[in-house]
Amino acid sequence: MNFNDKTVLVTGGGAGIGRDVAERFAKAGARVIVLEIDPVRADQVRQSLGDGGHLVLEADVTSQAALDSAFAMVAERYPALDVLVNNVGDALQVFKPLEQYSDEDFERLYAVNLRQVFQVTRAAIPLLRRRTGAQASIVNVASIEGYRGIPFLSVYAAFKSALGGFTRSLALELAGDRIRVNQIAPETTETPQMPVSAVIKPEYRERVSDWIPLGRFGEPEDMSNAVLFLASDLAGWITGTTLHVDGGALAAAGWYRTPQGGWTNTPVVESGGFIY
């Protein structure tokens, strides 16, 4: 996957999946633009990327004014974009029954998980039309929670589900411009935003290999592998689709291995459920 002479923009590229994506594109030869809200993380990824025509901007992608300023700087420095990665998204620790959500909760979750994707993509499309290669690519980062039920995160899940509809429809809209639009839907991934190893109770940690069919939670490189593939010429005839990067979790649909080698839908209960 060679991205020499390509220009790639990654939102939220200062940590976790976004940073790994940015660094991987840079290693593959791309000029990388990162939009990152946190100044410390922005500086860290700036140092990590080093020289090579890269640009790291401190920008809040949920602010239209900040996006206008950032894209003005991008357009001044780069004639075109080849790849856009909409990585920003967060449940914002809003984990509670729906009747306890405030209107502010709704607005914050919408702004971070869906509205900014619309706004960033709208700003990027004119630059993607000017790309240097035969095709351009947009890759959105959704979530497995857009494809399965999850209690107490219903609003977050709804926005992640909506992102799939946006991806499919925009893929058709931009197909004539040879701009492909796809997304990945990760299972829980070990990042500073979601330190899985710290939130699983110690007595259950040895069971992780039973809960995920491929035996572990995700790592940032699992997601960046998928993003680079979808953005590359190897995926040149793929658009409007979702790549589920989840270790088989969605396919398992709530069934887990037992230490005895069977399967159960009640993984932390000593007895009960269906065990095969």
CSV table of N, CA, C and O in Angstrom, one decimal, residues 31-132:
chain,number,residue,atom,x,y,z
A,31,ARG,N,1.8,12.6,2.7
A,31,ARG,CA,1.8,13.8,3.4
A,31,ARG,C,0.6,13.8,4.3
A,31,ARG,O,-0.5,13.6,3.8
A,32,VAL,N,0.7,14.0,5.6
A,32,VAL,CA,-0.4,13.8,6.5
A,32,VAL,C,-0.7,15.1,7.2
A,32,VAL,O,0.1,15.8,7.7
A,33,ILE,N,-2.0,15.4,7.2
A,33,ILE,CA,-2.6,16.5,7.9
A,33,ILE,C,-3.4,16.0,9.1
A,33,ILE,O,-4.3,15.1,8.9
A,34,VAL,N,-3.2,16.5,10.2
A,34,VAL,CA,-3.9,16.0,11.4
A,34,VAL,C,-4.6,17.2,12.0
A,34,VAL,O,-4.0,18.3,12.2
A,35,LEU,N,-5.9,17.0,12.3
A,35,LEU,CA,-6.7,17.9,13.1
A,35,LEU,C,-6.9,17.3,14.5
A,35,LEU,O,-7.4,16.2,14.6
A,36,GLU,N,-6.4,18.0,15.5
A,36,GLU,CA,-6.4,17.5,16.9
A,36,GLU,C,-6.7,18.6,17.9
A,36,GLU,O,-6.1,19.7,17.9
A,37,ILE,N,-7.7,18.3,18.7
A,37,ILE,CA,-8.2,19.4,19.7
A,37,ILE,C,-7.2,19.6,20.8
A,37,ILE,O,-7.1,20.7,21.3
A,38,ASP,N,-6.5,18.6,21.3
A,38,ASP,CA,-5.7,18.7,22.5
A,38,ASP,C,-4.3,19.1,22.1
A,38,ASP,O,-3.6,18.5,21.3
A,39,PRO,N,-3.8,20.3,22.6
A,39,PRO,CA,-2.5,20.8,22.3
A,39,PRO,C,-1.4,19.9,22.6
A,39,PRO,O,-0.4,19.8,21.9
A,40,VAL,N,-1.4,19.2,23.7
A,40,VAL,CA,-0.4,18.3,24.1
A,40,VAL,C,-0.3,17.1,23.1
A,40,VAL,O,0.8,16.8,22.6
A,41,ARG,N,-1.4,16.5,22.8
A,41,ARG,CA,-1.4,15.5,21.8
A,41,ARG,C,-1.0,15.9,20.4
A,41,ARG,O,-0.3,15.2,19.7
A,42,ALA,N,-1.4,17.1,20.1
A,42,ALA,CA,-1.0,17.7,18.8
A,42,ALA,C,0.5,17.8,18.7
A,42,ALA,O,1.1,17.5,17.7
A,43,ASP,N,1.1,18.3,19.8
A,43,ASP,CA,2.6,18.5,19.8
A,43,ASP,C,3.2,17.1,19.7
A,43,ASP,O,4.3,17.0,19.0
A,44,GLN,N,2.7,16.1,20.4
A,44,GLN,CA,3.3,14.8,20.4
A,44,GLN,C,3.3,14.2,19.0
A,44,GLN,O,4.3,13.6,18.5
A,45,VAL,N,2.1,14.3,18.3
A,45,VAL,CA,2.1,13.7,17.0
A,45,VAL,C,2.9,14.5,16.0
A,45,VAL,O,3.4,14.0,15.0
A,46,ARG,N,3.0,15.8,16.2
A,46,ARG,CA,3.8,16.6,15.4
A,46,ARG,C,5.3,16.2,15.4
A,46,ARG,O,5.9,16.1,14.4
A,47,GLN,N,5.7,15.9,16.6
A,47,GLN,CA,7.1,15.4,16.8
A,47,GLN,C,7.2,14.0,16.2
A,47,GLN,O,8.3,13.7,15.6
A,48,SER,N,6.2,13.2,16.4
A,48,SER,CA,6.3,11.8,15.9
A,48,SER,C,6.3,11.8,14.3
A,48,SER,O,7.1,11.0,13.7
A,49,LEU,N,5.6,12.6,13.7
A,49,LEU,CA,5.6,12.7,12.2
A,49,LEU,C,6.8,13.3,11.7
A,49,LEU,O,7.3,12.8,10.6
A,50,GLY,N,7.4,14.3,12.3
A,50,GLY,CA,8.6,14.9,11.9
A,50,GLY,C,8.4,15.7,10.6
A,50,GLY,O,7.3,16.1,10.2
A,51,ASP,N,9.5,15.8,9.9
A,51,ASP,CA,9.5,16.5,8.6
A,51,ASP,C,8.9,15.6,7.5
A,51,ASP,O,8.7,14.4,7.7
A,52,GLY,N,8.6,16.2,6.4
A,52,GLY,CA,8.1,15.4,5.3
A,52,GLY,C,6.8,16.0,4.7
A,52,GLY,O,6.0,15.3,4.1
A,53,GLY,N,6.6,17.2,5.0
A,53,GLY,CA,5.4,17.9,4.4
A,53,GLY,C,4.1,17.7,5.2
A,53,GLY,O,3.0,18.0,4.7
A,54,HIS,N,4.3,17.3,6.4
A,54,HIS,CA,3.1,17.0,7.3
A,54,HIS,C,2.6,18.3,7.9
A,54,HIS,O,3.4,19.3,8.1
A,55,LEU,N,1.4,18.3,8.4
A,55,LEU,CA,0.8,19.5,9.1
A,55,LEU,C,-0.1,19.0,10.2
A,55,LEU,O,-1.0,18.2,10.0
A,56,VAL,N,0.2,19.5,11.4
A,56,VAL,CA,-0.7,19.2,12.5
A,56,VAL,C,-1.3,20.5,13.0
A,56,VAL,O,-0.6,21.5,13.4
A,57,LEU,N,-2.6,20.6,13.0
A,57,LEU,CA,-3.4,21.8,13.4
A,57,LEU,C,-4.2,21.5,14.7
A,57,LEU,O,-4.8,20.4,14.8
A,58,GLU,N,-4.1,22.4,15.6
A,58,GLU,CA,-5.0,22.3,16.8
A,58,GLU,C,-6.4,22.9,16.4
A,58,GLU,O,-6.5,24.0,16.1
A,59,ALA,N,-7.3,22.0,16.3
A,59,ALA,CA,-8.7,22.4,15.9
A,59,ALA,C,-9.7,21.5,16.5
A,59,ALA,O,-9.6,20.3,16.6
A,60,ASP,N,-10.8,22.1,16.9
A,60,ASP,CA,-12.0,21.4,17.4
A,60,ASP,C,-12.9,21.2,16.2
A,60,ASP,O,-13.6,22.1,15.7
A,61,VAL,N,-13.0,19.9,15.8
A,61,VAL,CA,-13.8,19.7,14.6
A,61,VAL,C,-15.3,19.9,14.8
A,61,VAL,O,-16.1,19.9,13.8
A,62,THR,N,-15.8,20.0,16.1
A,62,THR,CA,-17.2,20.3,16.3
A,62,THR,C,-17.5,21.8,16.2
A,62,THR,O,-18.7,22.2,16.3
A,63,SER,N,-16.5,22.6,15.9
A,63,SER,CA,-16.7,24.1,15.7
A,63,SER,C,-16.6,24.4,14.3
A,63,SER,O,-15.5,24.2,13.6
A,64,GLN,N,-17.6,25.0,13.7
A,64,GLN,CA,-17.6,25.3,12.3
A,64,GLN,C,-16.5,26.4,12.0
A,64,GLN,O,-15.8,26.4,11.0
A,65,ALA,N,-16.4,27.3,12.9
A,65,ALA,CA,-15.3,28.4,12.8
A,65,ALA,C,-13.9,27.8,12.8
A,65,ALA,O,-13.1,28.2,12.0
A,66,ALA,N,-13.7,26.8,13.7
A,66,ALA,CA,-12.4,26.2,13.7
A,66,ALA,C,-12.1,25.4,12.4
A,66,ALA,O,-11.0,25.4,11.9
A,67,LEU,N,-13.2,24.7,11.9
A,67,LEU,CA,-13.0,24.0,10.6
A,67,LEU,C,-12.7,24.9,9.5
A,67,LEU,O,-11.9,24.7,8.6
A,68,ASP,N,-13.5,26.1,9.4
A,68,ASP,CA,-13.2,27.0,8.4
A,68,ASP,C,-11.8,27.5,8.4
A,68,ASP,O,-11.1,27.6,7.3
A,69,SER,N,-11.3,27.8,9.5
A,69,SER,CA,-9.9,28.2,9.7
A,69,SER,C,-8.9,27.1,9.3
A,69,SER,O,-7.9,27.4,8.5
A,70,ALA,N,-9.2,25.9,9.7
A,70,ALA,CA,-8.2,24.8,9.4
A,70,ALA,C,-8.2,24.5,8.0
A,70,ALA,O,-7.1,24.3,7.4
A,71,PHE,N,-9.4,24.4,7.3
A,71,PHE,CA,-9.4,24.1,5.9
A,71,PHE,C,-8.9,25.2,5.0
A,71,PHE,O,-8.4,25.0,3.9
A,72,ALA,N,-9.0,26.4,5.5
A,72,ALA,CA,-8.3,27.5,4.8
A,72,ALA,C,-6.8,27.4,4.7
A,72,ALA,O,-6.1,27.6,3.7
A,73,MET,N,-6.3,27.0,5.9
A,73,MET,CA,-4.8,26.7,6.0
A,73,MET,C,-4.4,25.5,5.1
A,73,MET,O,-3.4,25.5,4.5
A,74,VAL,N,-5.3,24.4,5.2
A,74,VAL,CA,-5.0,23.2,4.4
A,74,VAL,C,-5.0,23.6,2.9
A,74,VAL,O,-4.1,23.2,2.1
A,75,ALA,N,-6.0,24.3,2.4
A,75,ALA,CA,-6.1,24.7,1.0
A,75,ALA,C,-5.0,25.6,0.6
A,75,ALA,O,-4.5,25.5,-0.6
A,76,GLU,N,-4.5,26.4,1.5
A,76,GLU,CA,-3.4,27.3,1.1
A,76,GLU,C,-2.1,26.5,0.9
A,76,GLU,O,-1.2,26.8,0.1
A,77,ARG,N,-1.9,25.4,1.7
A,77,ARG,CA,-0.6,24.7,1.7
A,77,ARG,C,-0.7,23.5,0.7
A,77,ARG,O,0.4,23.2,0.1
A,78,TYR,N,-1.8,22.9,0.5
A,78,TYR,CA,-1.9,21.7,-0.3
A,78,TYR,C,-2.9,21.9,-1.4
A,78,TYR,O,-4.1,22.4,-1.2
A,79,PRO,N,-2.6,21.6,-2.7
A,79,PRO,CA,-3.6,21.8,-3.8
A,79,PRO,C,-4.8,20.9,-3.7
A,79,PRO,O,-5.8,21.1,-4.3
A,80,ALA,N,-4.6,19.7,-3.1
A,80,ALA,CA,-5.7,18.7,-3.1
A,80,ALA,C,-5.5,17.7,-1.9
A,80,ALA,O,-4.5,17.7,-1.3
A,81,LEU,N,-6.6,17.0,-1.7
A,81,LEU,CA,-6.5,15.8,-0.8
A,81,LEU,C,-6.8,14.5,-1.6
A,81,LEU,O,-7.6,14.5,-2.6
A,82,ASP,N,-6.1,13.5,-1.2
A,82,ASP,CA,-6.4,12.2,-1.8
A,82,ASP,C,-7.2,11.3,-0.8
A,82,ASP,O,-8.0,10.4,-1.3
A,83,VAL,N,-7.1,11.5,0.5
A,83,VAL,CA,-7.8,10.6,1.4
A,83,VAL,C,-8.2,11.5,2.6
A,83,VAL,O,-7.5,12.3,3.1
A,84,LEU,N,-9.5,11.2,3.0
A,84,LEU,CA,-10.0,11.8,4.3
A,84,LEU,C,-10.4,10.7,5.2
A,84,LEU,O,-11.1,9.8,4.8
A,85,VAL,N,-9.9,10.7,6.5
A,85,VAL,CA,-10.2,9.8,7.5
A,85,VAL,C,-11.0,10.5,8.6
A,85,VAL,O,-10.4,11.3,9.3
A,86,ASN,N,-12.3,10.3,8.7
A,86,ASN,CA,-13.1,10.8,9.7
A,86,ASN,C,-13.0,9.9,11.0
A,86,ASN,O,-13.8,9.0,11.1
A,87,ASN,N,-12.1,10.2,11.8
A,87,ASN,CA,-11.8,9.3,12.9
A,87,ASN,C,-12.5,9.8,14.2
A,87,ASN,O,-12.7,8.9,15.1
A,88,VAL,N,-12.7,11.0,14.4
A,88,VAL,CA,-13.3,11.5,15.7
A,88,VAL,C,-14.6,10.9,16.0
A,88,VAL,O,-15.5,10.8,15.1
A,89,GLY,N,-14.8,10.5,17.2
A,89,GLY,CA,-16.1,10.0,17.7
A,89,GLY,C,-15.8,9.6,19.2
A,89,GLY,O,-14.7,9.2,19.5
A,90,ASP,N,-16.9,9.7,20.0
A,90,ASP,CA,-16.7,9.4,21.4
A,90,ASP,C,-18.0,9.3,22.1
A,90,ASP,O,-18.9,10.1,21.9
A,91,ALA,N,-18.2,8.3,23.0
A,91,ALA,CA,-19.4,8.2,23.8
A,91,ALA,C,-19.5,9.3,24.9
A,91,ALA,O,-20.5,9.4,25.5
A,92,LEU,N,-18.4,10.0,25.1
A,92,LEU,CA,-18.3,11.1,26.1
A,92,LEU,C,-18.7,10.7,27.5
A,92,LEU,O,-19.1,11.5,28.3
A,93,GLN,N,-18.5,9.4,27.8
A,93,GLN,CA,-18.9,8.9,29.1
A,93,GLN,C,-20.3,9.1,29.5
A,93,GLN,O,-20.7,9.2,30.7
A,94,VAL,N,-21.2,9.3,28.5
A,94,VAL,CA,-22.6,9.4,28.7
A,94,VAL,C,-23.2,8.0,28.7
A,94,VAL,O,-23.6,7.5,27.7
A,95,PHE,N,-23.2,7.4,29.9
A,95,PHE,CA,-23.6,6.0,30.0
A,95,PHE,C,-24.8,5.9,31.0
A,95,PHE,O,-24.5,5.9,32.2
A,96,LYS,N,-26.0,5.9,30.5
A,96,LYS,CA,-27.1,5.9,31.5
A,96,LYS,C,-28.4,5.7,30.7
A,96,LYS,O,-28.5,5.7,29.5
A,97,PRO,N,-29.5,5.3,31.5
A,97,PRO,CA,-30.8,5.1,30.8
A,97,PRO,C,-31.3,6.3,30.0
A,97,PRO,O,-31.0,7.5,30.4
A,98,LEU,N,-32.0,6.1,29.0
A,98,LEU,CA,-32.4,7.2,28.1
A,98,LEU,C,-33.1,8.3,28.8
A,98,LEU,O,-32.9,9.5,28.5
A,99,GLU,N,-34.0,8.0,29.7
A,99,GLU,CA,-34.8,9.0,30.4
A,99,GLU,C,-34.0,9.9,31.2
A,99,GLU,O,-34.4,11.0,31.7
A,100,GLN,N,-32.7,9.6,31.5
A,100,GLN,CA,-31.8,10.4,32.3
A,100,GLN,C,-31.0,11.3,31.4
A,100,GLN,O,-30.2,12.2,31.9
A,101,TYR,N,-31.1,11.2,30.0
A,101,TYR,CA,-30.3,12.0,29.1
A,101,TYR,C,-30.9,13.4,29.2
A,101,TYR,O,-32.1,13.6,29.2
A,102,SER,N,-30.0,14.4,29.1
A,102,SER,CA,-30.4,15.8,29.0
A,102,SER,C,-30.4,16.2,27.5
A,102,SER,O,-29.7,15.5,26.7
A,103,ASP,N,-31.0,17.3,27.2
A,103,ASP,CA,-30.9,17.8,25.8
A,103,ASP,C,-29.5,18.2,25.5
A,103,ASP,O,-29.0,18.0,24.4
A,104,GLU,N,-28.7,18.6,26.5
A,104,GLU,CA,-27.3,18.9,26.3
A,104,GLU,C,-26.5,17.6,25.9
A,104,GLU,O,-25.6,17.6,25.1
A,105,ASP,N,-26.9,16.5,26.6
A,105,ASP,CA,-26.3,15.2,26.2
A,105,ASP,C,-26.5,14.9,24.8
A,105,ASP,O,-25.6,14.5,24.0
A,106,PHE,N,-27.8,15.0,24.3
A,106,PHE,CA,-28.1,14.7,22.9
A,106,PHE,C,-27.2,15.6,22.0
A,106,PHE,O,-26.7,15.1,21.0
A,107,GLU,N,-27.2,16.9,22.3
A,107,GLU,CA,-26.4,17.8,21.4
A,107,GLU,C,-24.9,17.5,21.4
A,107,GLU,O,-24.3,17.5,20.3
A,108,ARG,N,-24.4,17.2,22.5
A,108,ARG,CA,-22.9,16.9,22.6
A,108,ARG,C,-22.6,15.6,21.8
A,108,ARG,O,-21.6,15.5,21.0
A,109,LEU,N,-23.4,14.6,22.0
A,109,LEU,CA,-23.2,13.3,21.3
A,109,LEU,C,-23.4,13.5,19.8
A,109,LEU,O,-22.6,12.9,19.0
A,110,TYR,N,-24.4,14.2,19.4
A,110,TYR,CA,-24.6,14.5,18.0
A,110,TYR,C,-23.4,15.3,17.4
A,110,TYR,O,-22.9,14.9,16.3
A,111,ALA,N,-23.0,16.3,18.1
A,111,ALA,CA,-21.9,17.1,17.5
A,111,ALA,C,-20.6,16.3,17.3
A,111,ALA,O,-19.9,16.4,16.3
A,112,VAL,N,-20.3,15.4,18.3
A,112,VAL,CA,-19.0,14.7,18.2
A,112,VAL,C,-19.1,13.5,17.3
A,112,VAL,O,-18.1,13.2,16.6
A,113,ASN,N,-20.2,12.8,17.2
A,113,ASN,CA,-20.3,11.5,16.5
A,113,ASN,C,-20.9,11.6,15.1
A,113,ASN,O,-20.8,10.7,14.3
A,114,LEU,N,-21.6,12.7,14.7
A,114,LEU,CA,-22.2,12.8,13.4
A,114,LEU,C,-22.1,14.1,12.8
A,114,LEU,O,-21.7,14.2,11.6
A,115,ARG,N,-22.5,15.2,13.5
A,115,ARG,CA,-22.5,16.5,12.8
A,115,ARG,C,-21.2,16.9,12.3
A,115,ARG,O,-21.1,17.3,11.1
A,116,GLN,N,-20.1,16.7,13.1
A,116,GLN,CA,-18.8,17.1,12.6
A,116,GLN,C,-18.3,16.2,11.4
A,116,GLN,O,-17.6,16.7,10.6
A,117,VAL,N,-18.8,15.0,11.3
A,117,VAL,CA,-18.5,14.2,10.1
A,117,VAL,C,-19.1,14.8,8.9
A,117,VAL,O,-18.4,14.9,7.8
A,118,PHE,N,-20.3,15.3,9.0
A,118,PHE,CA,-21.0,16.0,7.9
A,118,PHE,C,-20.1,17.2,7.5
A,118,PHE,O,-19.9,17.5,6.3
A,119,GLN,N,-19.8,18.0,8.5
A,119,GLN,CA,-19.1,19.3,8.2
A,119,GLN,C,-17.7,19.1,7.7
A,119,GLN,O,-17.3,19.8,6.8
A,120,VAL,N,-16.9,18.2,8.3
A,120,VAL,CA,-15.6,17.9,7.8
A,120,VAL,C,-15.6,17.4,6.4
A,120,VAL,O,-14.9,17.9,5.5
A,121,THR,N,-16.5,16.5,6.1
A,121,THR,CA,-16.6,15.9,4.8
A,121,THR,C,-17.0,16.9,3.7
A,121,THR,O,-16.5,17.0,2.6
A,122,ARG,N,-18.0,17.8,4.1
A,122,ARG,CA,-18.4,18.8,3.2
A,122,ARG,C,-17.2,19.7,2.8
A,122,ARG,O,-17.1,20.1,1.6
A,123,ALA,N,-16.4,20.1,3.8
A,123,ALA,CA,-15.3,20.9,3.5
A,123,ALA,C,-14.2,20.2,2.7
A,123,ALA,O,-13.5,20.9,1.9
A,124,ALA,N,-14.1,18.9,2.8
A,124,ALA,CA,-13.0,18.2,2.2
A,124,ALA,C,-13.3,17.8,0.7
A,124,ALA,O,-12.4,17.6,-0.1
A,125,ILE,N,-14.6,17.7,0.4
A,125,ILE,CA,-15.0,17.2,-0.9
A,125,ILE,C,-14.4,18.0,-2.1
A,125,ILE,O,-13.8,17.4,-3.0
A,126,PRO,N,-14.4,19.4,-2.1
A,126,PRO,CA,-13.8,20.1,-3.2
A,126,PRO,C,-12.3,19.8,-3.3
A,126,PRO,O,-11.8,19.7,-4.4
A,127,LEU,N,-11.6,19.6,-2.2
A,127,LEU,CA,-10.2,19.2,-2.3
A,127,LEU,C,-10.0,17.8,-2.8
A,127,LEU,O,-9.0,17.5,-3.5
A,128,LEU,N,-10.9,16.9,-2.4
A,128,LEU,CA,-10.8,15.5,-2.9
A,128,LEU,C,-11.0,15.4,-4.4
A,128,LEU,O,-10.4,14.6,-5.1
A,129,ARG,N,-11.8,16.3,-4.9
A,129,ARG,CA,-12.1,16.3,-6.4
A,129,ARG,C,-10.8,16.7,-7.1
A,129,ARG,O,-10.7,16.4,-8.3
A,130,ARG,N,-9.9,17.4,-6.5
A,130,ARG,CA,-8.7,17.8,-7.2
A,130,ARG,C,-7.5,16.9,-7.0
A,130,ARG,O,-6.4,17.2,-7.3
A,131,ARG,N,-7.8,15.7,-6.4
A,131,ARG,CA,-6.7,14.8,-6.1
A,131,ARG,C,-5.8,14.5,-7.3
A,131,ARG,O,-6.2,14.7,-8.5
A,132,THR,N,-4.6,13.9,-7.0
A,132,THR,CA,-3.6,13.6,-8.0
A,132,THR,C,-3.9,12.3,-8.7
A,132,THR,O,-3.5,12.1,-9.9
